[in-house]
mmCIF file of N, CA and C in Angstrom:
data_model
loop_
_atom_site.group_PDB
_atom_site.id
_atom_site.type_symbol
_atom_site.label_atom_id
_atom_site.label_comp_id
_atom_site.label_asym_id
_atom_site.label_seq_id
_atom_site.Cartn_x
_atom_site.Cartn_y
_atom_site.Cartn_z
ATOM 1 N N UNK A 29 8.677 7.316 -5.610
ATOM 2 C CA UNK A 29 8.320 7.516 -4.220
ATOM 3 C C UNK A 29 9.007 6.424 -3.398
ATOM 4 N N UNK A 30 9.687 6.830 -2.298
ATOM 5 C CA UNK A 30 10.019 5.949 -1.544
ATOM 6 C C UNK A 30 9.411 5.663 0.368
ATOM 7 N N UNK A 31 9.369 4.813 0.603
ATOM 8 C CA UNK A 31 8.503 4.498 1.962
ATOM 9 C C UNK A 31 8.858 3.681 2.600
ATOM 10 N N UNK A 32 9.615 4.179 3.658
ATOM 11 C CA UNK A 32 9.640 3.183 4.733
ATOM 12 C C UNK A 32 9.037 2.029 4.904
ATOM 13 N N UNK A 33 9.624 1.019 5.209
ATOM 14 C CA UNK A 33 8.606 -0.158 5.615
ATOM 15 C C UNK A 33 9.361 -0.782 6.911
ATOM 16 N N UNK A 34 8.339 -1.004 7.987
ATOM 17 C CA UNK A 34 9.493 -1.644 9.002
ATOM 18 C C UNK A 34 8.720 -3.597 8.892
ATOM 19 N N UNK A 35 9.195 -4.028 8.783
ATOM 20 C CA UNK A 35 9.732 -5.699 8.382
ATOM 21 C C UNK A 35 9.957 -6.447 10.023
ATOM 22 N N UNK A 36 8.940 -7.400 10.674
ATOM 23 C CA UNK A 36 8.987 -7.931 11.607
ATOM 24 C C UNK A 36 8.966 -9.597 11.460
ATOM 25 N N UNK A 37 9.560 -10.311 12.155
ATOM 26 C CA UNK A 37 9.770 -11.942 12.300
ATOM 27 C C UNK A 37 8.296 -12.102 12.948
ATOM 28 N N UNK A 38 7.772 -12.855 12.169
ATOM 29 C CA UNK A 38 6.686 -13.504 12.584
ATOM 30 C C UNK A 38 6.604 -14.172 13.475
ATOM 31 N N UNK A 39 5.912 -14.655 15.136
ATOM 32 C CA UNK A 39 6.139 -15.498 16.099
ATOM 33 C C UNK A 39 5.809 -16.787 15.358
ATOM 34 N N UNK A 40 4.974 -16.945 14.721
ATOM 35 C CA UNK A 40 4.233 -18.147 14.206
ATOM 36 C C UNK A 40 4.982 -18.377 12.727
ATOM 37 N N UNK A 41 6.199 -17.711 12.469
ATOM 38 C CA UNK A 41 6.849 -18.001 11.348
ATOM 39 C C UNK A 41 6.596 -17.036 9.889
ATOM 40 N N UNK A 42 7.841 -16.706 9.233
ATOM 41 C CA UNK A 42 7.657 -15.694 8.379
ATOM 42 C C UNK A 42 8.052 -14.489 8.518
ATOM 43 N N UNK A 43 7.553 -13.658 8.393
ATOM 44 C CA UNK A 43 7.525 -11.819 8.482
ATOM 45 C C UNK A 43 5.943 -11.133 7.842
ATOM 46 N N UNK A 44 6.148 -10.417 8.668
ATOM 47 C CA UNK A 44 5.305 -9.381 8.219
ATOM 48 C C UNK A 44 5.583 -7.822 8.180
ATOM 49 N N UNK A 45 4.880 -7.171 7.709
ATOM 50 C CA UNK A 45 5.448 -5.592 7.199
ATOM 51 C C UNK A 45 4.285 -4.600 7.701
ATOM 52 N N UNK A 46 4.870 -3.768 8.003
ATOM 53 C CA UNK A 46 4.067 -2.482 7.957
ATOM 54 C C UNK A 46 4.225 -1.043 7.270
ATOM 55 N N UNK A 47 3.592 -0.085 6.776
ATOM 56 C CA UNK A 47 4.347 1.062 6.037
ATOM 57 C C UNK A 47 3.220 2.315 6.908
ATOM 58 N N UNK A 48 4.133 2.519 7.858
ATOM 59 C CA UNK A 48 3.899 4.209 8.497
ATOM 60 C C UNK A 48 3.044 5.060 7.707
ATOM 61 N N UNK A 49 3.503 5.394 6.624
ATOM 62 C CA UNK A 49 3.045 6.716 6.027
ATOM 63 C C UNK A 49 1.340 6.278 5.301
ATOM 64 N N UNK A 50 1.082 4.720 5.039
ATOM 65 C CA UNK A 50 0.242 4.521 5.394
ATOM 66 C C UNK A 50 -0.915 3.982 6.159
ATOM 67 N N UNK A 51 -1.280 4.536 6.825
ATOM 68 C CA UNK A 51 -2.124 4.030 8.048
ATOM 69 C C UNK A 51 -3.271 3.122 7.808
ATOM 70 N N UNK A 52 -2.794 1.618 8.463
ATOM 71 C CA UNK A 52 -3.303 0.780 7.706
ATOM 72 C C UNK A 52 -2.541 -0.441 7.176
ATOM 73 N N UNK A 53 -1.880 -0.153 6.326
ATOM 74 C CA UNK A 53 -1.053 -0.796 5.454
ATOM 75 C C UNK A 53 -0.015 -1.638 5.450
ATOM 76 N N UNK A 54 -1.061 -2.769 5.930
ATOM 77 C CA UNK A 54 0.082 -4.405 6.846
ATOM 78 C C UNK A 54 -0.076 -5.130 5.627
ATOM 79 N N UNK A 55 1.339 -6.443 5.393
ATOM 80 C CA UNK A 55 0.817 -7.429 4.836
ATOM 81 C C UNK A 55 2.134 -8.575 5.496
ATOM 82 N N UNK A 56 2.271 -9.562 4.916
ATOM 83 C CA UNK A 56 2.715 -10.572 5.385
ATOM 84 C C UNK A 56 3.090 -11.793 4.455
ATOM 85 N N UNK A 57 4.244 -12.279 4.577
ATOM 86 C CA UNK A 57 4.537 -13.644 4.142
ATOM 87 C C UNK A 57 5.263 -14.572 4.262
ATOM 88 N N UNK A 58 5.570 -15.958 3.962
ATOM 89 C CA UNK A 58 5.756 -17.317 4.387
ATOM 90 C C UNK A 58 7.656 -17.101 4.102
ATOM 91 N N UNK A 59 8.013 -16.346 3.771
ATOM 92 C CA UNK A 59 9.324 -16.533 3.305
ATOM 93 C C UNK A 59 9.534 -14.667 2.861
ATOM 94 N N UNK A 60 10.701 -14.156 3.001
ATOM 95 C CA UNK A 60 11.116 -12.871 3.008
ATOM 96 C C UNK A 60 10.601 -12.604 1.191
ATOM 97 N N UNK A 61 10.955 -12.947 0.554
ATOM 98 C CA UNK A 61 10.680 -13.057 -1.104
ATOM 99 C C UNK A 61 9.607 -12.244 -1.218
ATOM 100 N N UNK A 62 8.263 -13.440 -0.708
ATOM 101 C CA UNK A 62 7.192 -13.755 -0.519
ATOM 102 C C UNK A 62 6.685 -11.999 -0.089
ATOM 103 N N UNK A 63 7.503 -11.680 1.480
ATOM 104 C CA UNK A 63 6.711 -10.625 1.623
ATOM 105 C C UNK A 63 7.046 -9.767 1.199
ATOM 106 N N UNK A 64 7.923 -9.301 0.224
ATOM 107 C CA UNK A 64 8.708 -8.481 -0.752
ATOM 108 C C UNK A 64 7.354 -8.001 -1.651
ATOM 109 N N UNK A 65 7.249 -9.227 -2.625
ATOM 110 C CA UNK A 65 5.775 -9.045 -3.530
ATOM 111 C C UNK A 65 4.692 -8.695 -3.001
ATOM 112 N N UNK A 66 4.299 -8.830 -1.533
ATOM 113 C CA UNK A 66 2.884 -8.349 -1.012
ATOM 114 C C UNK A 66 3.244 -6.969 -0.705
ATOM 115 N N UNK A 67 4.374 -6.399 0.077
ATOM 116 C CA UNK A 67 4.576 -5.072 -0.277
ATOM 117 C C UNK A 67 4.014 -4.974 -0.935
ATOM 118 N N UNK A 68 4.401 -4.701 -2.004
ATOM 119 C CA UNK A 68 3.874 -3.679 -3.687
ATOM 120 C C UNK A 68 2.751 -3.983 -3.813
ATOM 121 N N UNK A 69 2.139 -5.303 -3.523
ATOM 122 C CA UNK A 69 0.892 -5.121 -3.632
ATOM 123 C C UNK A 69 -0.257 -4.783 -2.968
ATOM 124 N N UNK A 70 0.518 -4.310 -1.527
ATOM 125 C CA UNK A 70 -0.191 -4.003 -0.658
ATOM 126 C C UNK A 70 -0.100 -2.556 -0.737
ATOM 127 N N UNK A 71 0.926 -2.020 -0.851
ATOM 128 C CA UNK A 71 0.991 -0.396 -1.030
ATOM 129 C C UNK A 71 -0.310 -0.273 -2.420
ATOM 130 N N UNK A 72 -0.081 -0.734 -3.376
ATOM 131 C CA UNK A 72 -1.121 -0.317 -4.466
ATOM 132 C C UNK A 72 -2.706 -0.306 -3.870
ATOM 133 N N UNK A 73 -3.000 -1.349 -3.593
ATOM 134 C CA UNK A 73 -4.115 -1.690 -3.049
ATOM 135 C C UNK A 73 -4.790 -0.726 -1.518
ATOM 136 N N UNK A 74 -3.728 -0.356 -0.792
ATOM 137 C CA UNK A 74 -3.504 0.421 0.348
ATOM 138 C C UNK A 74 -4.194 2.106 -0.795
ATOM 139 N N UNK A 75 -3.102 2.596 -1.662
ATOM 140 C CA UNK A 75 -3.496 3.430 -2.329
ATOM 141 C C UNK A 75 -4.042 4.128 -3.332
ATOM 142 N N UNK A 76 -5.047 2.922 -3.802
ATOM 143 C CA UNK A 76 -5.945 2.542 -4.656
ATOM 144 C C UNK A 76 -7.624 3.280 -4.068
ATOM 145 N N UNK A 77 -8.081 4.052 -4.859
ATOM 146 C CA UNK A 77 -9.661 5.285 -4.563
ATOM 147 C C UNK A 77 -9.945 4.413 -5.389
ATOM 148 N N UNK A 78 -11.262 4.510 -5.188
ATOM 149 C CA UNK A 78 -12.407 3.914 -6.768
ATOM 150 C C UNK A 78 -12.863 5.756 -6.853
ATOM 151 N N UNK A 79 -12.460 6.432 -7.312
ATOM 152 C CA UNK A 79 -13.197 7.705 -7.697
ATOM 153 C C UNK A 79 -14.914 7.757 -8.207
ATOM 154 N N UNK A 80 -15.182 6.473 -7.753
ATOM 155 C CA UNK A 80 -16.595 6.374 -8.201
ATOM 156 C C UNK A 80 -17.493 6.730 -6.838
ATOM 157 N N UNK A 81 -16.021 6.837 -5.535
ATOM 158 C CA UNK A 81 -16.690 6.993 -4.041
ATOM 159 C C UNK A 81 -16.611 8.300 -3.993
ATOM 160 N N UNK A 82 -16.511 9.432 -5.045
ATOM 161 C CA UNK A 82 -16.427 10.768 -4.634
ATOM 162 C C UNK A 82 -16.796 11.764 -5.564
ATOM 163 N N UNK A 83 -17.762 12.227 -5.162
ATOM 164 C CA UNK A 83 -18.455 13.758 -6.238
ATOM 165 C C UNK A 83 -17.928 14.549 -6.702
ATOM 166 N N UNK A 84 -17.433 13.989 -8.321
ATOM 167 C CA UNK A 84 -16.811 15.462 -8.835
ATOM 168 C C UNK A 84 -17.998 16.352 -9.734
ATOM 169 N N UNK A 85 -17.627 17.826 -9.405
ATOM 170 C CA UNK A 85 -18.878 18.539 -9.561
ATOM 171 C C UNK A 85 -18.200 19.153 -11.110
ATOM 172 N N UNK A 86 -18.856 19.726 -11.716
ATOM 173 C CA UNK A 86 -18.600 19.953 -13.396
ATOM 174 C C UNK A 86 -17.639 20.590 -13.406
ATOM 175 N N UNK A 87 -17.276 21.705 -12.880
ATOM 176 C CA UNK A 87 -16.122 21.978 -12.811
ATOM 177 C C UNK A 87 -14.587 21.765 -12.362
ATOM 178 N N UNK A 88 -14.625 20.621 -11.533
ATOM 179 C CA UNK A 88 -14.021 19.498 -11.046
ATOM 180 C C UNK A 88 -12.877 18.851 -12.678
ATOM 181 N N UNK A 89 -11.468 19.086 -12.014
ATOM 182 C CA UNK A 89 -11.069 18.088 -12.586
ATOM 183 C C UNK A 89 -10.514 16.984 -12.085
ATOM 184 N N UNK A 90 -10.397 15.412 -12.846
ATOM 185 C CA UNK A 90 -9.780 14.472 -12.271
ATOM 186 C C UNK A 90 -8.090 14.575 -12.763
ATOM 187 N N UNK A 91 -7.006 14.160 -12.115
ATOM 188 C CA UNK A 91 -6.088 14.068 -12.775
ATOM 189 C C UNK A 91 -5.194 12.530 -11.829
ATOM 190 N N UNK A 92 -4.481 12.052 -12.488
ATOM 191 C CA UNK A 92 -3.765 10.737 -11.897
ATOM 192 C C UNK A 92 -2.152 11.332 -11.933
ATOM 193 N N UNK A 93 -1.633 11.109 -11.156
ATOM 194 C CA UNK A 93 -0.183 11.514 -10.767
ATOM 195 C C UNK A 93 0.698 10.393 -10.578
ATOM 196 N N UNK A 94 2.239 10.431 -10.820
ATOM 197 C CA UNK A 94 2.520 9.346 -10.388
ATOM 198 C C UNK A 94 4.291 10.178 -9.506
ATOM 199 N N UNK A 95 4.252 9.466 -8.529
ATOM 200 C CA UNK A 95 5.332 10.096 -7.229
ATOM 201 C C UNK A 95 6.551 9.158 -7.274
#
């Protein structure tokens, strides 16, 4: 899967990021590197359910996908 991210200069120093497709889904860091790794970990975390927040009924299946 690939996702846009638009990448802004921090006034107060750094960068920070945002990703469109998910709404929500800012992070930020001290050095470009830096906000490279919070990406990814912000997209995961951004698209991370606890399926424990949603009623699957018996006939219900779960399945995990990867894009």
């Amino acid at each position: 899967m690939k996702l846009k991210t638009i990448i802004h200069k921090a006034d107060e120093g750094g960068y920070w990021a945002e990703i469109p497709a998910i709404p929500g889904c800012v992070t930020q860091g001290d050095s470009f590197e830096e906000l490279l790794k919070n990406i990814y970990e912000a997209v995961e975390t951004c698209l991370s359910v606890d399926v424990q927040d949603y009623e699957i009924q018996k006939d219900d299946q779960l399945m995990e996908i990867t894009v």
